PDB file of C-alpha atoms and ligand atoms in Angstrom:
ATOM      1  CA  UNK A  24       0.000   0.000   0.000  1.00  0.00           C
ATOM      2  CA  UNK A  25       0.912   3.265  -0.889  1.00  0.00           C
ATOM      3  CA  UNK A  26       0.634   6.079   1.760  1.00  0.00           C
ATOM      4  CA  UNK A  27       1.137  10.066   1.577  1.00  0.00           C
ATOM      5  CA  UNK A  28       1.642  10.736   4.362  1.00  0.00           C
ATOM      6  CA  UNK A  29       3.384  14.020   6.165  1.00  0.00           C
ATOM      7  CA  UNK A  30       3.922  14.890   2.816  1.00  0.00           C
ATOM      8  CA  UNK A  31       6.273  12.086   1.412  1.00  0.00           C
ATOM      9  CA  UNK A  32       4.761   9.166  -0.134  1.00  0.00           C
ATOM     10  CA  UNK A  33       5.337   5.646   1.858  1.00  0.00           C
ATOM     11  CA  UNK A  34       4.957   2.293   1.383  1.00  0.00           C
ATOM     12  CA  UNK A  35       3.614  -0.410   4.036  1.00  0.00           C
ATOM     13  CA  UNK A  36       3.819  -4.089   2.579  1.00  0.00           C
ATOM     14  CA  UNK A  37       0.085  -4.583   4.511  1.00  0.00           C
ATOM     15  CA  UNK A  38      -3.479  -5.835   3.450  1.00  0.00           C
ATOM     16  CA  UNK A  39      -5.717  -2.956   2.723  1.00  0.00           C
ATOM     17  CA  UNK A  40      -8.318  -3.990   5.441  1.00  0.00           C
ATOM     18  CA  UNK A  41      -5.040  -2.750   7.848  1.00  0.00           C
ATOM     19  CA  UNK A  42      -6.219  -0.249  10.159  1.00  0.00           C
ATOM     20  CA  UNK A  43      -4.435   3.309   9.206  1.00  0.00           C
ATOM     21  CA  UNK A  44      -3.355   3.575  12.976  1.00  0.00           C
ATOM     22  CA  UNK A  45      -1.320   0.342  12.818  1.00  0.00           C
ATOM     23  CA  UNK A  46       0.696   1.682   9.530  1.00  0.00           C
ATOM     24  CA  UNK A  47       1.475   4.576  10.959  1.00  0.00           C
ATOM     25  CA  UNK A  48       2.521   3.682  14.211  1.00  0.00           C
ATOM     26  CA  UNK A  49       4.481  -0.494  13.620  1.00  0.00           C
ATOM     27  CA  UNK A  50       5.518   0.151   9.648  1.00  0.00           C
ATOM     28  CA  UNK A  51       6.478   4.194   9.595  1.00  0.00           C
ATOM     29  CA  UNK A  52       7.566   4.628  13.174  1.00  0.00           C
ATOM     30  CA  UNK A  53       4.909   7.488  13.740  1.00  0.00           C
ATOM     31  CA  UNK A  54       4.008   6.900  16.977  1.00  0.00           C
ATOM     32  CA  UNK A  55       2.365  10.006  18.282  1.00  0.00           C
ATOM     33  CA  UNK A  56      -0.676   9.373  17.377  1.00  0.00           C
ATOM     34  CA  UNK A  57      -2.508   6.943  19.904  1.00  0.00           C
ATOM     35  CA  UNK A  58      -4.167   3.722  20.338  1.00  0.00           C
ATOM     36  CA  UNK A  59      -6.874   4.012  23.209  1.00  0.00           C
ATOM     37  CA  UNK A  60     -10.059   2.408  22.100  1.00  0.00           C
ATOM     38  CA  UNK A  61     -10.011   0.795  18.426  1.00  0.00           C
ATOM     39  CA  UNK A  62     -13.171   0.864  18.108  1.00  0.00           C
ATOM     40  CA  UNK A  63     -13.776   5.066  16.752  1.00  0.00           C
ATOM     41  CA  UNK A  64     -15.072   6.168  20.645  1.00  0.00           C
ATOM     42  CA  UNK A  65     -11.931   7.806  22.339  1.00  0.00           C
ATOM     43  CA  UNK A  66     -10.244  10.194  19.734  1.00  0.00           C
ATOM     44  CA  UNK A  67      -6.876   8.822  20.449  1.00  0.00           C
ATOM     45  CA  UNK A  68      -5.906   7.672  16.958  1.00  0.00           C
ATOM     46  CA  UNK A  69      -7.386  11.299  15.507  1.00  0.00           C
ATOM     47  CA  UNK A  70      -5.170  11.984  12.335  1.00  0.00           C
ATOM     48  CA  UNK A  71      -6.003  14.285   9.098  1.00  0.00           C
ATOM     49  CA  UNK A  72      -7.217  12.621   6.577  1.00  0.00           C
ATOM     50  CA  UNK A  73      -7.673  14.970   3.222  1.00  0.00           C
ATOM     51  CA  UNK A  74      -8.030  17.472   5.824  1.00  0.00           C
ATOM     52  CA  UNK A  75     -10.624  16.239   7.649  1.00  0.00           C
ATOM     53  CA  UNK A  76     -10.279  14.411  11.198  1.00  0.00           C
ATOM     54  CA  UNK A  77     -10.380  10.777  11.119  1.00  0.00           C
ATOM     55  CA  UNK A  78     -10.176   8.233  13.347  1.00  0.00           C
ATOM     56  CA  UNK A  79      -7.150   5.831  12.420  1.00  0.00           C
ATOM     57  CA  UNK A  80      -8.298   2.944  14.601  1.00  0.00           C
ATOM     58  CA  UNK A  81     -10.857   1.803  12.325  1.00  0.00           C
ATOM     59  CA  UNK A  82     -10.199   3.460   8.914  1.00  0.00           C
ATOM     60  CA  UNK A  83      -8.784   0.546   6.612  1.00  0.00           C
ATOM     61  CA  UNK A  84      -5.732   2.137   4.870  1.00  0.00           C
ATOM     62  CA  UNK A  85      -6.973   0.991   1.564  1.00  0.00           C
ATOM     63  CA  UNK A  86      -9.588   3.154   1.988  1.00  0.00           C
ATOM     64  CA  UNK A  87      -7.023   6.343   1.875  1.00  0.00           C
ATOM     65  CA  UNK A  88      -6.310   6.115  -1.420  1.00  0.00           C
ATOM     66  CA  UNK A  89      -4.547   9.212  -2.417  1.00  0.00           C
ATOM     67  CA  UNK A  90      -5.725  11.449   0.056  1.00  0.00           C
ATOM     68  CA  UNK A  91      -2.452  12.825   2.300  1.00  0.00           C
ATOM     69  CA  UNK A  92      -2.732  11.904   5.588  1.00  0.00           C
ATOM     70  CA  UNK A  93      -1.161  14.633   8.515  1.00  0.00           C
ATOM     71  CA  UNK A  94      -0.115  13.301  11.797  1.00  0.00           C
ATOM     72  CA  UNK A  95       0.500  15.063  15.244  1.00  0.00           C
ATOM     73  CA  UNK A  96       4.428  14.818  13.851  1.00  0.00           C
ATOM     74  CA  UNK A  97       3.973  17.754  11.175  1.00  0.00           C
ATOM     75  CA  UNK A  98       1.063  19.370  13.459  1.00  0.00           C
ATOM     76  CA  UNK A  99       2.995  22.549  13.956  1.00  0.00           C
ATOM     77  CA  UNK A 100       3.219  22.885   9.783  1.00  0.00           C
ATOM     78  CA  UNK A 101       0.343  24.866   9.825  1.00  0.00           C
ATOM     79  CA  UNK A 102      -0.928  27.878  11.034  1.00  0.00           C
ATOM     80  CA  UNK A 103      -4.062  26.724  13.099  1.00  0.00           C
ATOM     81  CA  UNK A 104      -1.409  23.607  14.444  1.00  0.00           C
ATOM     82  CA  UNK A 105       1.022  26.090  15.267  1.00  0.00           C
ATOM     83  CA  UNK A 106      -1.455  28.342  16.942  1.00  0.00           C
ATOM     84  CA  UNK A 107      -2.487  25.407  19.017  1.00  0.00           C
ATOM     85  CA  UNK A 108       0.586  23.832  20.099  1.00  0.00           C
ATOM     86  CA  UNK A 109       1.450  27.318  21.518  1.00  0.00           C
ATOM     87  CA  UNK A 110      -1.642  27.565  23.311  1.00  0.00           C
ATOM     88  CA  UNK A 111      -1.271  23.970  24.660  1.00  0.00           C
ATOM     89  CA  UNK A 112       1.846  25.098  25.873  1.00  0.00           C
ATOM     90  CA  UNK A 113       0.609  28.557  27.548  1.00  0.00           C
ATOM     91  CA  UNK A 114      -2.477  26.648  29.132  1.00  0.00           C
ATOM     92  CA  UNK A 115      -0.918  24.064  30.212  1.00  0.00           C
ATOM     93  CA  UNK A 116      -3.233  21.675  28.793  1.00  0.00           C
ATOM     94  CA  UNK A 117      -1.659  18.323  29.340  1.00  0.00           C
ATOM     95  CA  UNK A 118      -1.401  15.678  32.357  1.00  0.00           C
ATOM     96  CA  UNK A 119      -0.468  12.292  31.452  1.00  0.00           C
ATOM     97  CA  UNK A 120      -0.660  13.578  27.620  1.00  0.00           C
ATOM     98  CA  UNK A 121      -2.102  10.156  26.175  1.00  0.00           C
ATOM     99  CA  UNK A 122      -5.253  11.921  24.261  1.00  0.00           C
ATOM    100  CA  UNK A 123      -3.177  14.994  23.668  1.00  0.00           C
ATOM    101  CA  UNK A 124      -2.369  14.219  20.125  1.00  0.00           C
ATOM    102  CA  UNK A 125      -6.227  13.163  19.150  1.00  0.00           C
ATOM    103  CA  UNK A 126      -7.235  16.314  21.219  1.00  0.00           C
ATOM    104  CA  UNK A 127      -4.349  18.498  18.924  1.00  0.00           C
ATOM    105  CA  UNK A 128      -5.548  16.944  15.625  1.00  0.00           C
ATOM    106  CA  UNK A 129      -8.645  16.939  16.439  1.00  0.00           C
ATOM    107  CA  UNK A 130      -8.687  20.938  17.421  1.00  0.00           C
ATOM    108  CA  UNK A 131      -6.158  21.829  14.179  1.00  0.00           C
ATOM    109  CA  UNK A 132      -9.312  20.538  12.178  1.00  0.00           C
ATOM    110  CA  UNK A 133     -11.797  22.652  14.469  1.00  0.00           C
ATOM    111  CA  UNK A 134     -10.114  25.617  13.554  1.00  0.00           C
ATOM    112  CA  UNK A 135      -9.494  24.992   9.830  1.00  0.00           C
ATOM    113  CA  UNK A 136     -12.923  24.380   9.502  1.00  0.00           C
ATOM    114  CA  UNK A 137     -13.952  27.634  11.699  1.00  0.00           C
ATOM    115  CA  UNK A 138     -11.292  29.948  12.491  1.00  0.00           C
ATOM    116  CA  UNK A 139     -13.200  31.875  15.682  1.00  0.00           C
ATOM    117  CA  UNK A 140     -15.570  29.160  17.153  1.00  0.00           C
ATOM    118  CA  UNK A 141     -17.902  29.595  20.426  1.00  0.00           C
ATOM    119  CA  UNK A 142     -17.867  27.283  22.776  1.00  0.00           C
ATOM    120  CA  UNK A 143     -20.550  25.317  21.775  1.00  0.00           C
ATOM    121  CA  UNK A 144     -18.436  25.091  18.420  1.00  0.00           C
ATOM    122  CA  UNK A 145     -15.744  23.853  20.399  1.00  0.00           C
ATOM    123  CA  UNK A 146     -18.084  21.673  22.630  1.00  0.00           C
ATOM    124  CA  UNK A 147     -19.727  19.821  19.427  1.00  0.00           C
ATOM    125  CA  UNK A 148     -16.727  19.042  17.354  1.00  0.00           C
ATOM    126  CA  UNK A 149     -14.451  18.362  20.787  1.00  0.00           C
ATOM    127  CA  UNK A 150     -17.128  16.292  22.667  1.00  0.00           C
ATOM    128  CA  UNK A 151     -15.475  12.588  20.994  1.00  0.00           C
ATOM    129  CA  UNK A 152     -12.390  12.807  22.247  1.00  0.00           C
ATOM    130  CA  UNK A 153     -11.995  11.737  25.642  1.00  0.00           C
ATOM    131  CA  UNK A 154      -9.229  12.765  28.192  1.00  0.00           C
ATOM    132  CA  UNK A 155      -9.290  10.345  31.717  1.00  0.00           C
ATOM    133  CA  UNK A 156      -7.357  13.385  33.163  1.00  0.00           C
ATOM    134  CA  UNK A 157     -10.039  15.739  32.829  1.00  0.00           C
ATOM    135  CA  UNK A 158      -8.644  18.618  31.092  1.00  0.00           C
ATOM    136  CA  UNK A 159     -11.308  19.408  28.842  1.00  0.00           C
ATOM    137  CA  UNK A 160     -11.611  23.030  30.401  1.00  0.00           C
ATOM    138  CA  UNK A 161      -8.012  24.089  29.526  1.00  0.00           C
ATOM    139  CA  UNK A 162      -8.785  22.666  26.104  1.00  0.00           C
ATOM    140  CA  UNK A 163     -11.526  25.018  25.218  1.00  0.00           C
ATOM    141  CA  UNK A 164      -9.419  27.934  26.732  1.00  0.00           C
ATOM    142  CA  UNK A 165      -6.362  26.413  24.902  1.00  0.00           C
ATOM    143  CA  UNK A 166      -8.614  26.501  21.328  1.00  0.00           C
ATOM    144  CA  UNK A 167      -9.718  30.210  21.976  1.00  0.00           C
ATOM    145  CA  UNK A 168      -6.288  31.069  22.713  1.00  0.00           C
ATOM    146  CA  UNK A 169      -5.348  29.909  19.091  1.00  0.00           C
ATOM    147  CA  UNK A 170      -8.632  31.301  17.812  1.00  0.00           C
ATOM    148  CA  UNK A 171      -7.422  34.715  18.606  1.00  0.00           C
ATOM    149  CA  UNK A 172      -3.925  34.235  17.376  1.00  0.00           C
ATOM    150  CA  UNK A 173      -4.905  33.566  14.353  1.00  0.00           C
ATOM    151  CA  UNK A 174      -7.925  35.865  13.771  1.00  0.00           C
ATOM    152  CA  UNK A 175      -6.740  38.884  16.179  1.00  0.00           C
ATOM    153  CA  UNK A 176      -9.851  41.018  15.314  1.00  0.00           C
ATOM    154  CA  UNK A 177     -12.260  37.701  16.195  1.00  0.00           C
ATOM    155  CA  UNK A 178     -11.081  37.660  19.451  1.00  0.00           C
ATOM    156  CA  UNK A 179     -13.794  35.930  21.738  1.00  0.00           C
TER     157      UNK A 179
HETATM  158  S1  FES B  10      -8.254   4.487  19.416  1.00  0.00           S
HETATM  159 FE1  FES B  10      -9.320   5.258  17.718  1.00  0.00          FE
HETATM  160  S2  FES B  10     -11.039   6.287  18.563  1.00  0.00           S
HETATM  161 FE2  FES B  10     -10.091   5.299  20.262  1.00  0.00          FE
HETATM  162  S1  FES B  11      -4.181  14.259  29.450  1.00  0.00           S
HETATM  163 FE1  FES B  11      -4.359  12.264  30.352  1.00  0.00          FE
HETATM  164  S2  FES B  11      -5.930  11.294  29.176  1.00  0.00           S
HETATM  165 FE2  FES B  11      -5.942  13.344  28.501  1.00  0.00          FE
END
């Protein structure tokens, strides 16, 4: 199978019924992004996908096709992951950090998608990824942190 993934295309001797997560992670060494559930309820696994959040757990890589894939490694390559991964760092978001890089992924898209969002915005597309630790507060403050970085006149 051929994968494009972080911007280089890669190749993963696999069967195409081989969840994206376990490419990623056992045949390219891209082990940010995190196994919780396997079963698309946790968030854990969130990569891009065409630029749209996915979860990797239970998305066949056959099904990719050419679509590039973005993981948590190249997060900071754009704006709104750049944004964020300051924020995350300002807030002092993380605990143990296991959901972190579904939470990241999962915000980058958030904010590609809607640049200033409210916090029901941030509510409805955060509300599937899960965090044991709890620190769902200083990920909405984290996400309107970045929101205001990036659109300074939208500041909420
Ligand atoms: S590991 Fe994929 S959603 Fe939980
Ligand atoms: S920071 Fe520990 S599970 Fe989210």
């Amino acid at each position: 199978m051929r994968v494009l993934v972080n911007g280089t295309v890669r190749e993963a001797d696999v069967e195409p019924d081989t969840p994206l997560l376990w490419v990623l992670r056992d045949v390219f060494g891209l082990t940010g992004t995190k196994f919780g559930c396997g079963a698309a309820m946790c968030g854990a696994c969130t990569v891009h996908v065409g630029g749209v959040a996915k979860r990797s757990c239970v998305l066949p890589v056959g099904d990719v096709g050419d679509q590039p894939v973005t993981t948590i490694e190249t997060l900071a390559a754009s704006p709104a992951g750049k944004a964020l991964q300051k924020a995350w760092l300002a807030v002092d978001v993380v605990q143990c950090g296991y959901c972190q890089s579904g939470q990241l992924m999962q915000a980058a898209a958030l904010l590609d998608a809607n640049p200033a969002p409210d916090d029901a915005a941030i509510d409805a597309v955060m509300a599937g990824n899960i965090c044991r630790c709890g620190t769902y507060g200083r990920i909405r403050t984290a996400i309107k942190q970045a929101a205001g970085e990036l659109s300074p006149t939208r500041r909420l």
